[in-house]
Amino acid sequence: MACVTPAIVELLPRQDKGEGRSKQGLRKSSIIGAPGYLDECAMDRLSTLISNFGVRAGVFHSGGMCGIASYGVDAHDGGHLHLLRSGEVALVTEDGVRQQIAEPSLIFFPRRNHHQLLSGEADRTELVCGSLSFDGGHNNPLVSALPDFLILPTKSLSTLELTLNWLFAEAFGQHCGRLAVMDRLFELLVIQLLRHVLEHRLVSFGMLAGLGDPRLARALNVIHNQPGEPWTVESLASTANMSRANFAAQFREVVGQSPADYLLDWRIGLAQKRLRDGQPIARVAEEVGYDSASALARAFRRKTGSSPRDWLRAQMHAVTTLPRPRVEIVPALPAQAA
């Protein structure tokens, strides 16, 4: 049998026989492997992620463009989504690489990235741009699982066609409530884009890559849907129909973390969301798999470096509004050939 590291022993303890609590503070339950559960959740790999770590959008520009528009300048900026309906733009990312985009495309930045769009044809170039804020910011598991940016021609996004057409009709029409409708359509578009990324395996490393693997997806699904269960490497390997050693090795190779570290990250991420939502820490601890508030606090501090109370206090002072920056002409970033 493969050796178990001290970290795995600590985070995924062996359970005592019978119902009760583990010695490490993880709650026990009797619903592991409920009939039909794995087959049901394997059909939907995104809903739990979206419901726990959703996205808010704020459209701030729809129309022509001429000049240089800069985004992601402010420290509190989140991600951006640009939809090029017609014309041509040059994209310069924060590392100075320049790319020419000459066909209708979707340009997606899941997190803050100082980038610029350049165009000299206001009468031909039509853009819709929006800010994105993912729950949990950089700690959002979806954000951390995505590349710095994606550029996808809209002709390759057939399943997004209806949403794109509706969005462009709102953006370039004059309808009451158009801004609110566009915000919601942007949020829908992001969910559909995540589905496209997952189904077409556009990401080869990280959590989304794991969800694209049929066997690892089963283990990830039960972690996401049943975080309070006393998962061990062995029980997770069993859900994936793999040996413990092969499961642990493949999980680390594809997802980039050990199963223990991923489980801890997921539990603490859920705890942070529930604390932001105002739930008491004792209730949060029970929901995410710890038998007491103090057990959760120890794991929380080990992961974040602060207590839940101190972390929540800092969150109260963070920027909570979604910025709608105006597109302005600014000096161009230095560019280099791709």
mmCIF file of C-alpha atoms in Angstrom:
data_model
loop_
_atom_site.group_PDB
_atom_site.id
_atom_site.type_symbol
_atom_site.label_atom_id
_atom_site.label_comp_id
_atom_site.label_asym_id
_atom_site.label_seq_id
_atom_site.Cartn_x
_atom_site.Cartn_y
_atom_site.Cartn_z
ATOM 1 C CA MET A 1 0.000 0.000 0.000
ATOM 2 C CA ALA A 2 1.262 3.474 -0.835
ATOM 3 C CA CYS A 3 2.491 5.601 2.063
ATOM 4 C CA VAL A 4 0.103 8.245 3.404
ATOM 5 C CA THR A 5 1.722 11.621 3.987
ATOM 6 C CA PRO A 6 1.266 13.353 7.370
ATOM 7 C CA ALA A 7 -0.874 16.038 5.679
ATOM 8 C CA ILE A 8 -3.291 13.437 4.352
ATOM 9 C CA VAL A 9 -3.426 11.683 7.703
ATOM 10 C CA GLU A 10 -4.300 14.994 9.367
ATOM 11 C CA LEU A 11 -6.869 16.202 6.863
ATOM 12 C CA LEU A 12 -8.445 12.884 5.923
ATOM 13 C CA PRO A 13 -8.424 10.889 9.168
ATOM 14 C CA ARG A 14 -9.434 7.268 9.571
ATOM 15 C CA GLN A 15 -12.907 7.159 11.104
ATOM 16 C CA ASP A 16 -13.865 5.249 14.251
ATOM 17 C CA LYS A 17 -16.319 2.393 13.789
ATOM 18 C CA GLY A 18 -19.972 3.314 14.211
ATOM 19 C CA GLU A 19 -21.636 6.705 14.102
ATOM 20 C CA GLY A 20 -19.982 9.647 15.808
ATOM 21 C CA ARG A 21 -17.128 12.069 15.374
ATOM 22 C CA SER A 22 -13.617 11.590 14.124
ATOM 23 C CA LYS A 23 -10.663 12.380 16.331
ATOM 24 C CA GLN A 24 -9.632 15.155 13.951
ATOM 25 C CA GLY A 25 -12.941 17.010 14.199
ATOM 26 C CA LEU A 26 -14.541 15.902 10.923
ATOM 27 C CA ARG A 27 -18.231 15.099 11.106
ATOM 28 C CA LYS A 28 -19.439 11.590 10.304
ATOM 29 C CA SER A 29 -22.583 10.848 8.317
ATOM 30 C CA SER A 30 -24.381 7.790 7.058
ATOM 31 C CA ILE A 31 -25.354 8.923 3.537
ATOM 32 C CA ILE A 32 -22.088 8.172 1.737
ATOM 33 C CA GLY A 33 -22.772 6.353 -1.490
ATOM 34 C CA ALA A 34 -26.529 6.940 -1.469
ATOM 35 C CA PRO A 35 -28.094 4.853 -4.281
ATOM 36 C CA GLY A 36 -28.177 6.684 -7.578
ATOM 37 C CA TYR A 37 -26.389 9.735 -6.213
ATOM 38 C CA LEU A 38 -23.179 9.430 -8.191
ATOM 39 C CA ASP A 39 -24.990 8.810 -11.456
ATOM 40 C CA GLU A 40 -27.198 11.845 -10.884
ATOM 41 C CA CYS A 41 -24.457 14.290 -9.963
ATOM 42 C CA ALA A 42 -22.168 13.037 -12.724
ATOM 43 C CA MET A 43 -24.691 14.476 -15.178
ATOM 44 C CA ASP A 44 -24.129 18.024 -13.940
ATOM 45 C CA ARG A 45 -20.614 19.127 -13.061
ATOM 46 C CA LEU A 46 -21.251 22.884 -12.884
ATOM 47 C CA SER A 47 -24.467 23.662 -10.997
ATOM 48 C CA THR A 48 -23.025 23.232 -7.507
ATOM 49 C CA LEU A 49 -20.006 25.337 -8.439
ATOM 50 C CA ILE A 50 -22.181 28.118 -9.859
ATOM 51 C CA SER A 51 -24.655 28.087 -6.968
ATOM 52 C CA ASN A 52 -21.854 28.386 -4.421
ATOM 53 C CA PHE A 53 -19.428 30.571 -6.376
ATOM 54 C CA GLY A 54 -21.505 32.585 -8.821
ATOM 55 C CA VAL A 55 -20.732 35.573 -11.003
ATOM 56 C CA ARG A 56 -22.121 39.103 -11.239
ATOM 57 C CA ALA A 57 -21.783 41.168 -14.391
ATOM 58 C CA GLY A 58 -22.038 44.866 -15.149
ATOM 59 C CA VAL A 59 -22.126 45.961 -18.781
ATOM 60 C CA PHE A 60 -20.408 49.329 -19.202
ATOM 61 C CA HIS A 61 -19.994 49.765 -22.962
ATOM 62 C CA SER A 62 -21.970 48.878 -26.064
ATOM 63 C CA GLY A 63 -21.315 50.549 -29.384
ATOM 64 C CA GLY A 64 -18.492 51.642 -31.632
ATOM 65 C CA MET A 65 -14.887 52.023 -30.607
ATOM 66 C CA CYS A 66 -12.033 54.115 -31.905
ATOM 67 C CA GLY A 67 -8.781 54.535 -30.027
ATOM 68 C CA ILE A 68 -7.190 52.692 -27.130
ATOM 69 C CA ALA A 69 -9.323 51.413 -24.264
ATOM 70 C CA SER A 70 -7.601 50.249 -21.074
ATOM 71 C CA TYR A 71 -9.087 47.792 -18.580
ATOM 72 C CA GLY A 72 -8.048 46.200 -15.296
ATOM 73 C CA VAL A 73 -6.134 49.263 -14.131
ATOM 74 C CA ASP A 74 -7.692 49.607 -10.670
ATOM 75 C CA ALA A 75 -6.618 47.210 -7.945
ATOM 76 C CA HIS A 76 -10.247 46.320 -7.126
ATOM 77 C CA ASP A 77 -11.105 45.401 -10.714
ATOM 78 C CA GLY A 78 -12.214 41.842 -11.352
ATOM 79 C CA GLY A 79 -12.575 40.053 -14.654
ATOM 80 C CA HIS A 80 -13.815 41.325 -18.004
ATOM 81 C CA LEU A 81 -15.787 39.972 -20.918
ATOM 82 C CA HIS A 82 -15.611 41.645 -24.340
ATOM 83 C CA LEU A 83 -17.806 40.677 -27.274
ATOM 84 C CA LEU A 84 -16.571 41.823 -30.659
ATOM 85 C CA ARG A 85 -19.622 41.915 -32.895
ATOM 86 C CA SER A 86 -17.969 43.382 -35.987
ATOM 87 C CA GLY A 87 -14.777 45.047 -37.114
ATOM 88 C CA GLU A 88 -11.255 44.402 -35.906
ATOM 89 C CA VAL A 89 -9.344 45.075 -32.696
ATOM 90 C CA ALA A 90 -5.861 44.488 -31.350
ATOM 91 C CA LEU A 91 -5.555 43.033 -27.866
ATOM 92 C CA VAL A 92 -2.512 43.854 -25.742
ATOM 93 C CA THR A 93 -2.291 41.886 -22.488
ATOM 94 C CA GLU A 94 -0.392 42.930 -19.379
ATOM 95 C CA ASP A 95 2.659 40.911 -20.412
ATOM 96 C CA GLY A 96 2.952 43.070 -23.549
ATOM 97 C CA VAL A 97 1.900 40.437 -26.082
ATOM 98 C CA ARG A 98 -0.260 41.796 -28.903
ATOM 99 C CA GLN A 99 -2.862 39.762 -30.803
ATOM 100 C CA GLN A 100 -4.970 40.891 -33.739
ATOM 101 C CA ILE A 101 -8.626 39.812 -33.655
ATOM 102 C CA ALA A 102 -10.245 40.161 -37.065
ATOM 103 C CA GLU A 103 -13.507 38.226 -36.681
ATOM 104 C CA PRO A 104 -16.457 38.286 -34.259
ATOM 105 C CA SER A 105 -15.048 36.885 -31.033
ATOM 106 C CA LEU A 106 -15.519 36.482 -27.315
ATOM 107 C CA ILE A 107 -12.607 37.746 -25.191
ATOM 108 C CA PHE A 108 -12.781 36.498 -21.607
ATOM 109 C CA PHE A 109 -10.610 37.543 -18.655
ATOM 110 C CA PRO A 110 -11.768 35.617 -15.552
ATOM 111 C CA ARG A 111 -9.682 37.771 -13.204
ATOM 112 C CA ARG A 112 -7.998 41.157 -13.180
ATOM 113 C CA ASN A 113 -5.603 41.624 -16.071
ATOM 114 C CA HIS A 114 -4.357 45.019 -17.228
ATOM 115 C CA HIS A 115 -5.124 44.827 -20.931
ATOM 116 C CA GLN A 116 -5.976 47.123 -23.805
ATOM 117 C CA LEU A 117 -8.132 46.983 -26.909
ATOM 118 C CA LEU A 118 -7.084 49.115 -29.873
ATOM 119 C CA SER A 119 -9.172 50.026 -32.902
ATOM 120 C CA GLY A 120 -9.066 52.778 -35.509
ATOM 121 C CA GLU A 121 -12.445 52.192 -37.164
ATOM 122 C CA ALA A 122 -15.295 53.501 -35.014
ATOM 123 C CA ASP A 123 -17.858 53.066 -37.785
ATOM 124 C CA ARG A 124 -16.999 49.369 -38.245
ATOM 125 C CA THR A 125 -15.937 48.129 -34.818
ATOM 126 C CA GLU A 126 -18.821 47.206 -32.504
ATOM 127 C CA LEU A 127 -18.121 45.989 -28.980
ATOM 128 C CA VAL A 128 -20.053 45.064 -25.881
ATOM 129 C CA CYS A 129 -17.927 45.079 -22.710
ATOM 130 C CA GLY A 130 -18.700 44.139 -19.134
ATOM 131 C CA SER A 131 -17.051 43.783 -15.738
ATOM 132 C CA LEU A 132 -17.198 40.434 -13.963
ATOM 133 C CA SER A 133 -17.089 39.743 -10.249
ATOM 134 C CA PHE A 134 -16.877 36.133 -9.110
ATOM 135 C CA ASP A 135 -17.908 35.282 -5.548
ATOM 136 C CA GLY A 136 -14.771 34.787 -3.513
ATOM 137 C CA GLY A 137 -12.561 36.775 -5.887
ATOM 138 C CA HIS A 138 -9.230 35.084 -6.571
ATOM 139 C CA ASN A 139 -10.206 32.280 -4.178
ATOM 140 C CA ASN A 140 -13.121 31.320 -6.403
ATOM 141 C CA PRO A 141 -12.324 27.773 -7.590
ATOM 142 C CA LEU A 142 -13.656 28.518 -11.072
ATOM 143 C CA VAL A 143 -11.493 31.616 -11.418
ATOM 144 C CA SER A 144 -8.367 29.821 -10.252
ATOM 145 C CA ALA A 145 -9.078 26.919 -12.636
ATOM 146 C CA LEU A 146 -9.240 29.118 -15.746
ATOM 147 C CA PRO A 147 -6.373 30.461 -17.864
ATOM 148 C CA ASP A 148 -5.478 34.157 -17.792
ATOM 149 C CA PHE A 149 -7.706 34.786 -20.799
ATOM 150 C CA LEU A 150 -9.573 33.065 -23.608
ATOM 151 C CA ILE A 151 -10.224 34.279 -27.155
ATOM 152 C CA LEU A 152 -12.908 32.279 -28.937
ATOM 153 C CA PRO A 153 -14.445 33.094 -32.347
ATOM 154 C CA THR A 154 -18.204 33.271 -31.908
ATOM 155 C CA LYS A 155 -18.680 30.969 -34.913
ATOM 156 C CA SER A 156 -17.217 28.188 -32.741
ATOM 157 C CA LEU A 157 -19.781 28.828 -29.980
ATOM 158 C CA SER A 158 -22.951 27.417 -31.507
ATOM 159 C CA THR A 159 -24.545 26.700 -28.126
ATOM 160 C CA LEU A 160 -24.125 30.374 -27.175
ATOM 161 C CA GLU A 161 -25.650 31.716 -30.389
ATOM 162 C CA LEU A 162 -29.141 32.441 -29.053
ATOM 163 C CA THR A 163 -27.788 34.254 -26.000
ATOM 164 C CA LEU A 164 -25.342 36.276 -28.104
ATOM 165 C CA ASN A 165 -28.067 37.307 -30.544
ATOM 166 C CA TRP A 166 -30.371 38.341 -27.706
ATOM 167 C CA LEU A 167 -27.572 40.278 -26.028
ATOM 168 C CA PHE A 168 -26.636 42.150 -29.211
ATOM 169 C CA ALA A 169 -30.318 42.987 -29.803
ATOM 170 C CA GLU A 170 -30.467 44.556 -26.337
ATOM 171 C CA ALA A 171 -27.084 46.257 -26.630
ATOM 172 C CA PHE A 172 -27.763 47.946 -29.955
ATOM 173 C CA GLY A 173 -31.489 48.563 -29.469
ATOM 174 C CA GLN A 174 -33.446 51.013 -27.356
ATOM 175 C CA HIS A 175 -35.476 49.012 -24.868
ATOM 176 C CA CYS A 176 -36.597 49.809 -21.347
ATOM 177 C CA GLY A 177 -34.490 47.968 -18.793
ATOM 178 C CA ARG A 178 -31.857 47.071 -21.366
ATOM 179 C CA LEU A 179 -28.937 47.491 -18.964
ATOM 180 C CA ALA A 180 -30.447 45.123 -16.392
ATOM 181 C CA VAL A 181 -31.221 42.603 -19.135
ATOM 182 C CA MET A 182 -27.681 42.837 -20.519
ATOM 183 C CA ASP A 183 -26.193 42.273 -17.066
ATOM 184 C CA ARG A 184 -28.200 39.076 -16.626
ATOM 185 C CA LEU A 185 -27.394 37.910 -20.160
ATOM 186 C CA PHE A 186 -23.689 38.452 -19.499
ATOM 187 C CA GLU A 187 -23.970 36.262 -16.409
ATOM 188 C CA LEU A 188 -25.785 33.598 -18.421
ATOM 189 C CA LEU A 189 -23.129 33.854 -21.111
ATOM 190 C CA VAL A 190 -20.366 33.198 -18.584
ATOM 191 C CA ILE A 191 -22.132 30.047 -17.364
ATOM 192 C CA GLN A 192 -22.591 28.838 -20.932
ATOM 193 C CA LEU A 193 -18.955 29.629 -21.637
ATOM 194 C CA LEU A 194 -17.851 27.563 -18.638
ATOM 195 C CA ARG A 195 -19.973 24.704 -19.942
ATOM 196 C CA HIS A 196 -18.313 25.050 -23.353
ATOM 197 C CA VAL A 197 -14.846 25.030 -21.773
ATOM 198 C CA LEU A 198 -15.713 21.910 -19.803
ATOM 199 C CA GLU A 199 -17.386 19.980 -22.610
ATOM 200 C CA HIS A 200 -14.646 20.757 -25.131
ATOM 201 C CA ARG A 201 -11.810 20.258 -22.623
ATOM 202 C CA LEU A 202 -10.240 23.618 -23.395
ATOM 203 C CA VAL A 203 -8.383 23.512 -20.068
ATOM 204 C CA SER A 204 -5.787 20.775 -19.592
ATOM 205 C CA PHE A 205 -4.824 21.386 -15.956
ATOM 206 C CA GLY A 206 -6.669 22.181 -12.736
ATOM 207 C CA MET A 207 -10.130 21.575 -11.368
ATOM 208 C CA LEU A 208 -11.927 22.019 -14.712
ATOM 209 C CA ALA A 209 -9.559 19.511 -16.288
ATOM 210 C CA GLY A 210 -10.409 17.121 -13.467
ATOM 211 C CA LEU A 211 -14.117 17.584 -14.136
ATOM 212 C CA GLY A 212 -13.407 16.693 -17.749
ATOM 213 C CA ASP A 213 -11.971 13.336 -16.689
ATOM 214 C CA PRO A 214 -14.859 10.842 -16.270
ATOM 215 C CA ARG A 215 -13.339 9.105 -13.249
ATOM 216 C CA LEU A 216 -11.914 12.111 -11.427
ATOM 217 C CA ALA A 217 -15.169 13.969 -12.068
ATOM 218 C CA ARG A 218 -17.015 11.461 -9.894
ATOM 219 C CA ALA A 219 -14.718 12.174 -6.950
ATOM 220 C CA LEU A 220 -14.829 15.932 -7.489
ATOM 221 C CA ASN A 221 -18.618 15.841 -7.713
ATOM 222 C CA VAL A 222 -19.032 14.137 -4.352
ATOM 223 C CA ILE A 223 -16.593 16.588 -2.747
ATOM 224 C CA HIS A 224 -18.547 19.507 -4.211
ATOM 225 C CA ASN A 225 -21.978 18.136 -3.350
ATOM 226 C CA GLN A 226 -21.225 16.450 -0.015
ATOM 227 C CA PRO A 227 -18.448 18.504 1.621
ATOM 228 C CA GLY A 228 -19.561 17.478 5.094
ATOM 229 C CA GLU A 229 -18.849 13.796 4.579
ATOM 230 C CA PRO A 230 -15.723 12.261 6.184
ATOM 231 C CA TRP A 231 -13.946 11.677 2.907
ATOM 232 C CA THR A 232 -10.701 9.751 2.839
ATOM 233 C CA VAL A 233 -8.407 9.124 -0.091
ATOM 234 C CA GLU A 234 -9.681 5.545 -0.116
ATOM 235 C CA SER A 235 -13.366 6.502 -0.222
ATOM 236 C CA LEU A 236 -12.775 9.098 -2.940
ATOM 237 C CA ALA A 237 -10.780 6.566 -4.956
ATOM 238 C CA SER A 238 -13.678 4.147 -4.595
ATOM 239 C CA THR A 239 -16.139 6.651 -6.089
ATOM 240 C CA ALA A 240 -13.748 7.017 -9.038
ATOM 241 C CA ASN A 241 -13.424 3.221 -9.407
ATOM 242 C CA MET A 242 -9.656 3.488 -9.034
ATOM 243 C CA SER A 243 -7.045 2.149 -6.682
ATOM 244 C CA ARG A 244 -5.954 4.511 -3.951
ATOM 245 C CA ALA A 245 -2.434 4.912 -5.357
ATOM 246 C CA ASN A 246 -3.551 5.498 -8.956
ATOM 247 C CA PHE A 247 -6.283 7.895 -7.872
ATOM 248 C CA ALA A 248 -3.975 10.002 -5.699
ATOM 249 C CA ALA A 249 -1.336 10.182 -8.439
ATOM 250 C CA GLN A 250 -3.761 11.035 -11.244
ATOM 251 C CA PHE A 251 -5.634 13.567 -9.116
ATOM 252 C CA ARG A 252 -2.425 15.440 -8.359
ATOM 253 C CA GLU A 253 -1.252 15.242 -11.975
ATOM 254 C CA VAL A 254 -4.502 16.581 -13.457
ATOM 255 C CA VAL A 255 -5.900 18.850 -10.734
ATOM 256 C CA GLY A 256 -2.552 20.075 -9.433
ATOM 257 C CA GLN A 257 -3.251 19.312 -5.760
ATOM 258 C CA SER A 258 -3.505 16.288 -3.559
ATOM 259 C CA PRO A 259 -7.065 15.151 -2.787
ATOM 260 C CA ALA A 260 -6.533 16.287 0.815
ATOM 261 C CA ASP A 261 -5.476 19.799 -0.161
ATOM 262 C CA TYR A 262 -8.327 20.143 -2.633
ATOM 263 C CA LEU A 263 -10.857 18.988 -0.040
ATOM 264 C CA LEU A 264 -9.502 21.494 2.475
ATOM 265 C CA ASP A 265 -9.626 24.312 -0.080
ATOM 266 C CA TRP A 266 -13.202 23.460 -1.022
ATOM 267 C CA ARG A 267 -14.379 23.285 2.585
ATOM 268 C CA ILE A 268 -12.720 26.556 3.565
ATOM 269 C CA GLY A 269 -14.018 28.248 0.412
ATOM 270 C CA LEU A 270 -17.558 27.182 1.289
ATOM 271 C CA ALA A 271 -17.040 28.318 4.873
ATOM 272 C CA GLN A 272 -15.928 31.745 3.664
ATOM 273 C CA LYS A 273 -19.026 32.107 1.497
ATOM 274 C CA ARG A 274 -21.352 31.119 4.310
ATOM 275 C CA LEU A 275 -19.630 33.473 6.737
ATOM 276 C CA ARG A 276 -20.011 36.329 4.235
ATOM 277 C CA ASP A 277 -23.688 35.408 3.987
ATOM 278 C CA GLY A 278 -24.037 35.909 7.743
ATOM 279 C CA GLN A 279 -24.305 32.315 8.922
ATOM 280 C CA PRO A 280 -22.994 31.581 12.445
ATOM 281 C CA ILE A 281 -19.690 29.766 12.547
ATOM 282 C CA ALA A 282 -21.073 26.757 14.454
ATOM 283 C CA ARG A 283 -23.627 26.144 11.710
ATOM 284 C CA VAL A 284 -21.006 26.659 9.020
ATOM 285 C CA ALA A 285 -18.713 24.143 10.705
ATOM 286 C CA GLU A 286 -21.452 21.503 10.674
ATOM 287 C CA GLU A 287 -22.266 22.115 7.001
ATOM 288 C CA VAL A 288 -18.687 21.860 5.761
ATOM 289 C CA GLY A 289 -17.712 18.826 7.801
ATOM 290 C CA TYR A 290 -16.262 19.913 11.154
ATOM 291 C CA ASP A 291 -17.727 18.904 14.485
ATOM 292 C CA SER A 292 -17.220 22.266 16.192
ATOM 293 C CA ALA A 293 -16.499 25.924 15.535
ATOM 294 C CA SER A 294 -13.036 25.511 17.039
ATOM 295 C CA ALA A 295 -12.212 22.625 14.678
ATOM 296 C CA LEU A 296 -13.205 24.785 11.706
ATOM 297 C CA ALA A 297 -11.257 27.736 13.107
ATOM 298 C CA ARG A 298 -8.078 25.654 13.299
ATOM 299 C CA ALA A 299 -8.434 24.501 9.687
ATOM 300 C CA PHE A 300 -9.399 28.025 8.617
ATOM 301 C CA ARG A 301 -6.298 29.537 10.207
ATOM 302 C CA ARG A 302 -4.094 26.817 8.731
ATOM 303 C CA LYS A 303 -5.400 27.689 5.272
ATOM 304 C CA THR A 304 -5.776 31.499 5.414
ATOM 305 C CA GLY A 305 -3.473 32.595 8.222
ATOM 306 C CA SER A 306 -6.336 34.294 10.101
ATOM 307 C CA SER A 307 -9.244 33.356 12.274
ATOM 308 C CA PRO A 308 -12.731 33.305 10.738
ATOM 309 C CA ARG A 309 -13.662 36.406 12.742
ATOM 310 C CA ASP A 310 -10.608 38.408 11.652
ATOM 311 C CA TRP A 311 -11.053 37.297 8.053
ATOM 312 C CA LEU A 312 -14.712 38.308 8.042
ATOM 313 C CA ARG A 313 -13.897 41.694 9.555
ATOM 314 C CA ALA A 314 -11.440 42.360 6.736
ATOM 315 C CA GLN A 315 -14.080 41.342 4.197
ATOM 316 C CA MET A 316 -16.496 43.922 5.576
ATOM 317 C CA HIS A 317 -14.093 46.672 4.487
ATOM 318 C CA ALA A 318 -13.537 45.276 0.997
ATOM 319 C CA VAL A 319 -15.092 46.821 -2.101
ATOM 320 C CA THR A 320 -18.492 45.207 -2.655
ATOM 321 C CA THR A 321 -19.855 47.220 -5.578
ATOM 322 C CA LEU A 322 -19.315 46.106 -9.147
ATOM 323 C CA PRO A 323 -17.508 48.900 -11.017
ATOM 324 C CA ARG A 324 -18.739 50.082 -14.408
ATOM 325 C CA PRO A 325 -15.633 51.805 -15.799
ATOM 326 C CA ARG A 326 -15.928 54.156 -18.716
ATOM 327 C CA VAL A 327 -13.894 53.454 -21.827
ATOM 328 C CA GLU A 328 -11.271 56.170 -22.115
ATOM 329 C CA ILE A 329 -8.415 56.951 -24.463
ATOM 330 C CA VAL A 330 -5.151 56.213 -22.635
ATOM 331 C CA PRO A 331 -1.504 55.749 -23.641
ATOM 332 C CA ALA A 332 -0.845 52.321 -25.093
ATOM 333 C CA LEU A 333 1.086 49.643 -23.262
ATOM 334 C CA PRO A 334 4.389 48.692 -24.866
ATOM 335 C CA ALA A 335 3.717 45.781 -27.184
ATOM 336 C CA GLN A 336 5.866 43.007 -28.532
ATOM 337 C CA ALA A 337 5.204 40.614 -31.342
ATOM 338 C CA ALA A 338 3.449 37.414 -30.348
#
